[in-house]
XYZ file of C-alpha atoms in Angstrom:
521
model
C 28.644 -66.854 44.938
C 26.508 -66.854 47.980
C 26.812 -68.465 51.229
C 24.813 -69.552 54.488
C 25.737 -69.233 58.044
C 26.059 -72.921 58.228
C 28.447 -72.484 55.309
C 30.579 -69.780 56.830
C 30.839 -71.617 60.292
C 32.078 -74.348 58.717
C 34.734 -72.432 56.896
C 36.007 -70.878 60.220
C 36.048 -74.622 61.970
C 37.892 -75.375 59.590
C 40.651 -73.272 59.287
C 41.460 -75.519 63.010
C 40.821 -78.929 62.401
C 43.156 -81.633 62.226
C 41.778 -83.132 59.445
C 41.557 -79.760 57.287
C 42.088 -80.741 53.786
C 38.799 -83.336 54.119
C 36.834 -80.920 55.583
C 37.381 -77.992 53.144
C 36.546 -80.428 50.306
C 33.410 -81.449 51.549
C 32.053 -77.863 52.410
C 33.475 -77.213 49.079
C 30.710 -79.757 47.596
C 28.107 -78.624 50.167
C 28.354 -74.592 48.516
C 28.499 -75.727 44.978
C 25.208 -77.672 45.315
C 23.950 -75.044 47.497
C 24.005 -72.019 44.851
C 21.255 -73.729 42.646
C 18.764 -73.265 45.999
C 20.418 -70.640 48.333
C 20.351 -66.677 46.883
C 19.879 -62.777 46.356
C 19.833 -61.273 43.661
C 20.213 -57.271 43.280
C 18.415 -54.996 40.453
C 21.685 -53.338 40.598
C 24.989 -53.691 43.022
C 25.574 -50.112 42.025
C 23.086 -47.049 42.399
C 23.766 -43.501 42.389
C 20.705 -41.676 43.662
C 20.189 -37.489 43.876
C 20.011 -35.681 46.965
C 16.963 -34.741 48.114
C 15.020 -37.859 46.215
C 13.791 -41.276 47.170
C 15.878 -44.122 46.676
C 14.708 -48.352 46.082
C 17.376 -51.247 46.361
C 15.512 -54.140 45.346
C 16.189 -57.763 45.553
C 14.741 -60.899 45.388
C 16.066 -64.268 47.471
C 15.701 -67.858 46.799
C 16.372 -70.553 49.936
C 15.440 -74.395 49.594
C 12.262 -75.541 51.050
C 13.951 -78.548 53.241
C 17.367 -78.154 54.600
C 19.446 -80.351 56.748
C 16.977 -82.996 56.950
C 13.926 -80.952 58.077
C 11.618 -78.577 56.383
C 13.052 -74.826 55.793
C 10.703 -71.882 56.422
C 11.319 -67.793 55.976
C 11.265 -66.143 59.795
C 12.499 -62.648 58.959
C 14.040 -60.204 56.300
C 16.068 -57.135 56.797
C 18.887 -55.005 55.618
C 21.758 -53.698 57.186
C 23.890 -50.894 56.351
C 27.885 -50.401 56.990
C 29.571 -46.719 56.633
C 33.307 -46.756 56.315
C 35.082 -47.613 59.484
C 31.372 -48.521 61.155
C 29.478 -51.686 62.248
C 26.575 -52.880 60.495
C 23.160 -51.090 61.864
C 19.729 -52.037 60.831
C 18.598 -48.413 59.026
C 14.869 -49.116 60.316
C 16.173 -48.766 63.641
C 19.232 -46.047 63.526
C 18.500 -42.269 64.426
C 20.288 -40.740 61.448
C 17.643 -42.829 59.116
C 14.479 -42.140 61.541
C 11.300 -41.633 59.516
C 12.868 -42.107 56.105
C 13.294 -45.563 55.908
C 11.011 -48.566 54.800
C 11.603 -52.408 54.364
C 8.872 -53.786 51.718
C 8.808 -57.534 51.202
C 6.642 -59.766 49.454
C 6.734 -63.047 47.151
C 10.350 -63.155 47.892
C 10.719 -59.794 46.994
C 12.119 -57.188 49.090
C 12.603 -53.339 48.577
C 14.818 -51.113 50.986
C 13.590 -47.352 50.531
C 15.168 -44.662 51.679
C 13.723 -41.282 51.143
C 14.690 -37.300 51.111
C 18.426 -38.452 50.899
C 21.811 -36.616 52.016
C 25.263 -36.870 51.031
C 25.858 -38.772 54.131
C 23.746 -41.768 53.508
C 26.260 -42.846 50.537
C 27.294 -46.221 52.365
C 26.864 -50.011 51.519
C 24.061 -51.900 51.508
C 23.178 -55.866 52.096
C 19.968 -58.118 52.507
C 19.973 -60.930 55.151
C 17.057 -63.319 55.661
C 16.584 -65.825 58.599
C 15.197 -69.556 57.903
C 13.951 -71.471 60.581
C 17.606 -73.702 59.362
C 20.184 -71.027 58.650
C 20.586 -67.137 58.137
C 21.603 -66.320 54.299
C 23.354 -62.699 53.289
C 23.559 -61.392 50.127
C 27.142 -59.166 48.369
C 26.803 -55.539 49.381
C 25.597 -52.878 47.153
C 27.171 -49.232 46.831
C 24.849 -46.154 47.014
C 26.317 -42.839 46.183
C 24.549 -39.866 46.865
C 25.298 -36.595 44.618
C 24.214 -32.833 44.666
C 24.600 -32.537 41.147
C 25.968 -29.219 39.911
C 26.223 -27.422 35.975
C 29.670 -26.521 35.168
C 30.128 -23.240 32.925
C 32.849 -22.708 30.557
C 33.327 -20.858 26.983
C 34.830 -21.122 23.763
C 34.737 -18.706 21.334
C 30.662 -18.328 20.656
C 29.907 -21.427 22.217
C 28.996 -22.093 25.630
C 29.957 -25.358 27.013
C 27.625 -26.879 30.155
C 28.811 -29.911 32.064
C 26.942 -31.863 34.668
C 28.955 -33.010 37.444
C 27.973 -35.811 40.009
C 30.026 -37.635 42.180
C 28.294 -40.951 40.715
C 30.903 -43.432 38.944
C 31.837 -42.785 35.716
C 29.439 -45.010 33.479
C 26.792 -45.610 36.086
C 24.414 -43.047 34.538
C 22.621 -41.396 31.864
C 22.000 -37.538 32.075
C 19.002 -35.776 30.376
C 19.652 -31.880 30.085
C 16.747 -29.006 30.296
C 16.624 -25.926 28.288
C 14.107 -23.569 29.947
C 12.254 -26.297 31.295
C 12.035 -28.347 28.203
C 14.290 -31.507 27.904
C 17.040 -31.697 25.208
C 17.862 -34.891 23.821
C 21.216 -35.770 25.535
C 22.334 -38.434 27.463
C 26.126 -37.505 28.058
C 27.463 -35.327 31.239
C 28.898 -32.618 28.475
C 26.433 -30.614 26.453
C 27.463 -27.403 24.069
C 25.054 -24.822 23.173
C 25.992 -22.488 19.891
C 22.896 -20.364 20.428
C 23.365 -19.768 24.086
C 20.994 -16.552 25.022
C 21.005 -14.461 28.156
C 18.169 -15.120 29.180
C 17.960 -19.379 28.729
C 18.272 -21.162 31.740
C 19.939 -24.869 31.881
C 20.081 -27.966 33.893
C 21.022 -31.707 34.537
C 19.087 -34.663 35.737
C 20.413 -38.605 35.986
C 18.156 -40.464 34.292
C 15.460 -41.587 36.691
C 15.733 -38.745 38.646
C 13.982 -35.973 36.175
C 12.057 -34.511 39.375
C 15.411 -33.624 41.153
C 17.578 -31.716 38.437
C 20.795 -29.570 39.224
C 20.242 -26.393 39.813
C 19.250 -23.767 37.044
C 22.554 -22.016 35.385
C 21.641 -18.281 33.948
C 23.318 -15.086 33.529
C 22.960 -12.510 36.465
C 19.392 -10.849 36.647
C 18.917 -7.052 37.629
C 21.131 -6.031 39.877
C 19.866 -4.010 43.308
C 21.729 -1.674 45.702
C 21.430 -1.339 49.174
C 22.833 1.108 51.365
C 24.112 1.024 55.054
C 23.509 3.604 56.935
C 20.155 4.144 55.093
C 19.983 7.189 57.029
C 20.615 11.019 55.622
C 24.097 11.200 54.124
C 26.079 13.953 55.370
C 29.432 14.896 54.721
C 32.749 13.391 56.601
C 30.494 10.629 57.298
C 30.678 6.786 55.756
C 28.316 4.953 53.692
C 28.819 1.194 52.101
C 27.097 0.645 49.010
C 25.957 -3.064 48.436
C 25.250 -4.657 45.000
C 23.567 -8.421 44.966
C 21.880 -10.354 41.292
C 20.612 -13.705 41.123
C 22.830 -15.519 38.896
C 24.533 -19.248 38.109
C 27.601 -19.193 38.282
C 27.621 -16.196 40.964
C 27.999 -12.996 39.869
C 31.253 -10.803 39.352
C 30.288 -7.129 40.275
C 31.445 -3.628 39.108
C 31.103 -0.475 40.290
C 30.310 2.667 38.092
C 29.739 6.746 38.816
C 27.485 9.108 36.372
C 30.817 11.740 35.545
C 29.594 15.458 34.752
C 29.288 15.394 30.706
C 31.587 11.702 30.681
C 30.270 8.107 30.221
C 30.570 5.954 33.509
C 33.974 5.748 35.002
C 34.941 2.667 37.195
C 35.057 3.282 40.615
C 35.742 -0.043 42.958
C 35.498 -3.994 41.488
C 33.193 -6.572 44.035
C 29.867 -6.050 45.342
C 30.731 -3.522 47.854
C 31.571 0.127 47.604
C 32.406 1.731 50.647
C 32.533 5.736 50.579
C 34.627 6.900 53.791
C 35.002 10.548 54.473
C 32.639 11.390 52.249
C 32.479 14.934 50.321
C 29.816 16.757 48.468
C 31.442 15.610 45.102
C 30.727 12.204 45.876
C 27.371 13.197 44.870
C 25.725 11.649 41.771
C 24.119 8.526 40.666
C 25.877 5.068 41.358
C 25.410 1.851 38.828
C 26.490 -1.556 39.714
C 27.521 -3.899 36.942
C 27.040 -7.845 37.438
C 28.504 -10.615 34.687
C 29.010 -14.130 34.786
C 30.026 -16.325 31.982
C 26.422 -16.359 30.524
C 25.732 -12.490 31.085
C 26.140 -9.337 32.046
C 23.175 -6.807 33.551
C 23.272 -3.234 35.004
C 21.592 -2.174 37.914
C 18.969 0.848 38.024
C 20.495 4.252 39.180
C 21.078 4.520 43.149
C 21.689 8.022 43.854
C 24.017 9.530 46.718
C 23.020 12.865 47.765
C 25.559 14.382 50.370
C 24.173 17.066 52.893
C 26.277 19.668 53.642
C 26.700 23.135 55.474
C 26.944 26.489 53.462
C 30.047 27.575 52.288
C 31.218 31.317 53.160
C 28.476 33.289 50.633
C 29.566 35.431 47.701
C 27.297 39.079 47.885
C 26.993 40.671 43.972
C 25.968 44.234 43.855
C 23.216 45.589 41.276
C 23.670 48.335 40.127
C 27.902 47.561 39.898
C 28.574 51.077 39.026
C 28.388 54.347 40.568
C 24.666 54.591 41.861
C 23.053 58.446 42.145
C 22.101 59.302 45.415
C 18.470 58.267 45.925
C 18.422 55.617 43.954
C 17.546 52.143 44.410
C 20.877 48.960 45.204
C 20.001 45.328 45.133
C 22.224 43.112 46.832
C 22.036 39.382 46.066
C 23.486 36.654 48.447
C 24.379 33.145 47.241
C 26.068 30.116 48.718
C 26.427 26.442 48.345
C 24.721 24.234 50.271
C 22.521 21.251 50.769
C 19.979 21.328 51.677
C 19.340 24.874 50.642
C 20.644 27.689 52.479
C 18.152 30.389 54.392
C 19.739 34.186 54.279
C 19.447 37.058 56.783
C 20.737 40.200 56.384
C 22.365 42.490 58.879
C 23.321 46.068 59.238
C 26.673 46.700 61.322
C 26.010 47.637 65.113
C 22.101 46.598 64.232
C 20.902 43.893 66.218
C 17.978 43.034 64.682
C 18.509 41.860 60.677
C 17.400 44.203 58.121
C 15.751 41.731 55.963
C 15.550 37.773 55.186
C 15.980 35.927 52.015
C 18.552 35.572 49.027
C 18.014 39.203 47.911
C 18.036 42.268 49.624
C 16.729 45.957 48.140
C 17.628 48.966 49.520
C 15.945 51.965 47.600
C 16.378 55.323 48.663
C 19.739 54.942 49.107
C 21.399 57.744 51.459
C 23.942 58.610 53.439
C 22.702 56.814 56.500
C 22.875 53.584 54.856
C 26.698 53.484 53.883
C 28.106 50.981 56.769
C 29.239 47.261 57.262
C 26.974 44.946 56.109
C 26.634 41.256 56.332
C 24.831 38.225 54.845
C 23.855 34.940 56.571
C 23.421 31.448 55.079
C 22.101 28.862 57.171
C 21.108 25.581 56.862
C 20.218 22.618 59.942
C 23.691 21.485 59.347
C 25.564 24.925 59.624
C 26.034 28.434 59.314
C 28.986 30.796 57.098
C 28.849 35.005 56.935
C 30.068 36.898 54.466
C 30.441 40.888 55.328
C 31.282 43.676 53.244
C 30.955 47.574 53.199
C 28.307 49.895 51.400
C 29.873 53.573 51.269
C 28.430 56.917 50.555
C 31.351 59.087 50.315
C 31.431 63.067 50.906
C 31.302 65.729 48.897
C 29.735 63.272 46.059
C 26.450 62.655 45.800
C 26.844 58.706 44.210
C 27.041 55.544 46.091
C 30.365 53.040 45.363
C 30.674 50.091 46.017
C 33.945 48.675 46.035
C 35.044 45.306 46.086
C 38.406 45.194 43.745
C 41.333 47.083 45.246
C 44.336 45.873 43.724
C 42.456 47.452 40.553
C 42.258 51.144 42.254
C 45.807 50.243 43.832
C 47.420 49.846 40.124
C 45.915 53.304 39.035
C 47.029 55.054 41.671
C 50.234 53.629 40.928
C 50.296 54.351 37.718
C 48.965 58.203 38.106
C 52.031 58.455 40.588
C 54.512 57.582 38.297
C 53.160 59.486 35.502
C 53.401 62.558 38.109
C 57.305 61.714 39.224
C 57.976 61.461 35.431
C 56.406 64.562 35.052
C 58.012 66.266 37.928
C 61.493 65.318 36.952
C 61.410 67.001 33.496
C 60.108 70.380 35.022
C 62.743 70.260 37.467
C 65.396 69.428 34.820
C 63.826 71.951 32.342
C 64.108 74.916 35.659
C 67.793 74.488 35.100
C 67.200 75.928 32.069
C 66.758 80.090 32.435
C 66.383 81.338 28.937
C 63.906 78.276 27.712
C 61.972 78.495 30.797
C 61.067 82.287 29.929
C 59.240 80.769 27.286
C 57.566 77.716 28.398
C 56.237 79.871 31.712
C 54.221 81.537 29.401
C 52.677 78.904 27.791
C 51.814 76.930 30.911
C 50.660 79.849 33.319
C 47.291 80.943 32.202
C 46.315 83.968 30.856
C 43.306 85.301 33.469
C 43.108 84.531 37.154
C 39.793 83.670 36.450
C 40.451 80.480 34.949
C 41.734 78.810 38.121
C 37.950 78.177 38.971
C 37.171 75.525 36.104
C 39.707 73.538 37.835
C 38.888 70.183 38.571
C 40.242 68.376 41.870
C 40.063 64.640 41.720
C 41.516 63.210 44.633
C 41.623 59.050 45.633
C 41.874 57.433 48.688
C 42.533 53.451 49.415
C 42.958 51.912 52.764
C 45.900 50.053 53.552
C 44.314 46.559 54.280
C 44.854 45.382 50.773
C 43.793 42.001 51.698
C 40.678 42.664 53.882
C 38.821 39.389 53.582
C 35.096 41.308 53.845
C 35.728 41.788 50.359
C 36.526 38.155 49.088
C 33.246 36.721 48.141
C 32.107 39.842 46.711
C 31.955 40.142 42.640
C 34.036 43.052 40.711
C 32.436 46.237 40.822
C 34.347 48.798 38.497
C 34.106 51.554 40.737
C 37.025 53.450 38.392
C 34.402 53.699 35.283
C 33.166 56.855 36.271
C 36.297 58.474 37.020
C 38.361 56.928 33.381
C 35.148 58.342 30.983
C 35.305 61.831 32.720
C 36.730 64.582 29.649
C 39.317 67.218 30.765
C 38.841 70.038 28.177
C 42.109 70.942 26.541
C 42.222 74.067 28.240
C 41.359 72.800 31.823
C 44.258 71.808 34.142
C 43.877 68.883 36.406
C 45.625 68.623 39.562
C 45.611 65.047 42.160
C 45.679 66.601 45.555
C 49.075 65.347 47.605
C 48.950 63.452 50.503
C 48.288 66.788 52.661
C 48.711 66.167 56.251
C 46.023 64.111 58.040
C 44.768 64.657 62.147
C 44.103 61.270 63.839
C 40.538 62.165 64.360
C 39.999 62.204 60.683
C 42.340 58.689 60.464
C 39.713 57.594 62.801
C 36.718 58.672 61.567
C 37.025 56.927 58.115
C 36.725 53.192 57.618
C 39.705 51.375 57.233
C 38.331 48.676 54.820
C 36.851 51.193 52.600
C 38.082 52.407 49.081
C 36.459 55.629 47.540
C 37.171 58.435 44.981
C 35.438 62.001 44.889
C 35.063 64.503 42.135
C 34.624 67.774 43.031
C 33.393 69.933 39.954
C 33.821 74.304 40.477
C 30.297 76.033 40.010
């Protein structure tokens, strides 16, 4: 039912006059015969448009040619817009609708179009025309405005898509797109039994196939950034960040390359954040993104943590007994990163005795037994490692020893054999008559024979626990000394602990372990 100004005036008046019943009955009459000439009439009082697209609300308005007694001519048409809890405005002529709008009339048709539209220009819509008689309005008409989005779910093997819009239920038709070809639906569900990894899917309302939801697809290949991107070194933090294209956003995982393992989870979400960090956090990182359609695995991103040496360990070559004159490598190695630069130095030397990871010394005499030590070195750091290289008198071999408690648990074991020893000739002394006869089998028969004796005597400092020696490899100094043959007829004797000056205490290094065998001519 439609109705002109006059009309509506009327019904106000009267709501106040005295004669009211009368009057409401005529205007009564006057609207009835009035809706075969007066009118607007809508393509559609309901429209839900796309965001982003270009909207028409067309109409088309009849008036009668003559109207209260005089002829009845069009002066202007226009629409007018209300948004909840507003006034009417005139779109044409409002900011928030500045350059988007157009009114198109013609041959009693008129088209309101609205382009590149927003969520906020869902509002209601009516046409009003001006006679040169009377001002006629037409009902209002809804527009809703939707961002339309593709809803994800699954069921077993089937992937279920559904396009939601904030348009009312029934207003619509959908069409759906498959990789950029359409599929022949028309409802806001769709289910897809062969759904593939790497398909793509979207909604459109009908009418709208130029402005379709955005794409849903499973998460593309992952990539890794790191902050600081500077040089890693260690105690220092670093924050690992994953990112993937993917609809519905991505769920992330973290993963670490394990020494002879498969990858081991280290954190869940697109961050990892390594605080403190230590040389074992070294290795390759993977980051893991899945969504409902998907899953994908990033590329390797590799942490490499700098770090200064670690105290050296020195290893000896030739590890046994070396002949005077000979030829000793020494070989220096540490951990570090990057790679460690070595100098060698010479105790009381000030300038090094030679530079790299090994170190020969051939020719070895007397005059090179002392303290020596190696350097690692890197731009982050510096560790020594020092150790002792001893020529000992009266032998002409070079030791090197680097395994006390060894030498400690002989000498421990040759004393106790001695006390055992000891305690059965004293107890077989107190014996007169069977000691006759066992004199004469121990004393030798000629003087003579006291000069194939052989002396062995062996020294160990008391620093048991001298840290110069802690890096250093094994070096069986004792091999020479177990192999050695007594002949059956030869008596050995282990010199006693014979009083010592202090000048001689002094004279000898502290640190130093050494044996001597002293053979008669």
């Amino acid at each position: 039912m439609f109705y002109s100004l006059t009309e509506m005036r009327g019904a106000a008046m009267s709501l106040t006059a005295a004669a009211s019943g009368l009057v409401v009955f005529l205007l009564s009459v006057s609207v009835v015969q009035g809706q075969r000439v007066w009118g607007v009439t809508y393509s559609s009082t309901e429209i839900c448009a796309v965001k982003g697209s270009t909207v028409e609300i067309r109409c088309s308005y009849t008036y009668p040619s003559r109207w209260k007694r005089g002829e009845n001519t069009v002066q202007k048409t226009f629409w007018l817009t209300q948004k909840e809890g507003a006034q009417l405005v005139d779109p044409k002529t409002d900011s928030e609708y500045a350059g988007r709008v157009e009114n198109l009339c013609e041959n009693n048709n008129c088209t309101l179009r609205i382009r590149n539209l927003t969520e906020s220009d869902s509002a209601e819509f009516r046409f009003r025309f001006k006679t040169s008689k009377d001002i006629f309005w037409g009902i209002p008409v809804t527009l809703s405005v939707t961002d339309l989005q593709v809803n994800v779910s699954r069921s077993g093997l089937s992937t279920h898509l559904q396009c939601l819009s904030s348009c009312p239920p029934g207003h619509t038709s959908y069409i759906w797109f498959k990789n950029g070809q359409e599929v022949k639906e028309e409802t806001s569900s769709y289910a897809d039994f062969r759904y593939d990894p790497a398909d793509s899917s979207s909604c459109a309302l009908k009418g709208y196939e130029d402005f379709p939801s955005p794409s849903v697809y499973a998460p593309k290949l992952p990539s890794v950034s790191e902050s600081p991107s500077a040089e890693i070194e260690e105690g220092s933090s670093v924050t690992l960040t994953c990112s993937s294209d993917a609809n519905p956003a991505a769920n992330y995982t973290w993963y670490k390359t394990e020494q002879n393992a498969d990858l081991s989870s280290v954190n869940e979400g697109p961050r990892l954040v390594l605080s403190s960090i230590q040389s074992s956090d070294s290795g390759q990182y993977y980051c893991r993104a899945d969504n409902l359609l998907g899953s994908t695995i990033s590329d390797p991103f590799s942490i490499d943590v700098k770090y200064s040496p670690k105290p050296p360990s020195v290893s000896v070559s030739p590890s046994a007994e070396i002949e005077e004159g000979s030829s000793v490598t020494l070989t220096c190695s540490s951990d570090a990163n990057p790679a460690a630069n070595y100098t060698w130095y010479k105790e009381d030397e000030d300038s090094p005795k030679a530079s790299g990871q090994i170190f020969t010394i051939t020719d070895f005499r007397a005059e090179h037994s002392g303290s020596y030590s190696c350097g690692a070195q890197n731009k982050l750091g510096r560790s020594n490692s020092t150790f002792h290289l001893i020529v000992v008198a009266g032998s002409q071999n070079l030791l090197s020893f680097v395994t006390i408690p060894v030498v400690l648990l002989a000498v421990i074991s040759l004393s106790v054999f001695l006390w055992i020893r000891r305690k059965r000739a004293s107890r077989d002394s107190s014996e007169p008559e069977e000691r006759a006869d066992n004199r004469e089998e121990c004393v030798p028969d000629q003087p003579e024979q006291q000069e194939d004796l052989q002396y062995a005597s062996v020294h160990f400092s008391n620093n048991r626990a001298d840290p110069l020696y802690s890096n250093m490899r094994a070096a069986q100094p004792l091999r020479h000394t177990e192999q050695q043959e007594v002949p059956e007829d030869a008596a050995v004797k282990f010199s006693s602990a014979a009083p010592r000056t202090r000048s001689q205490d002094s004279e000898e290094d502290p640190a130093a372990l050494y044996s001597t065998v002293n053979k008669s001519r």
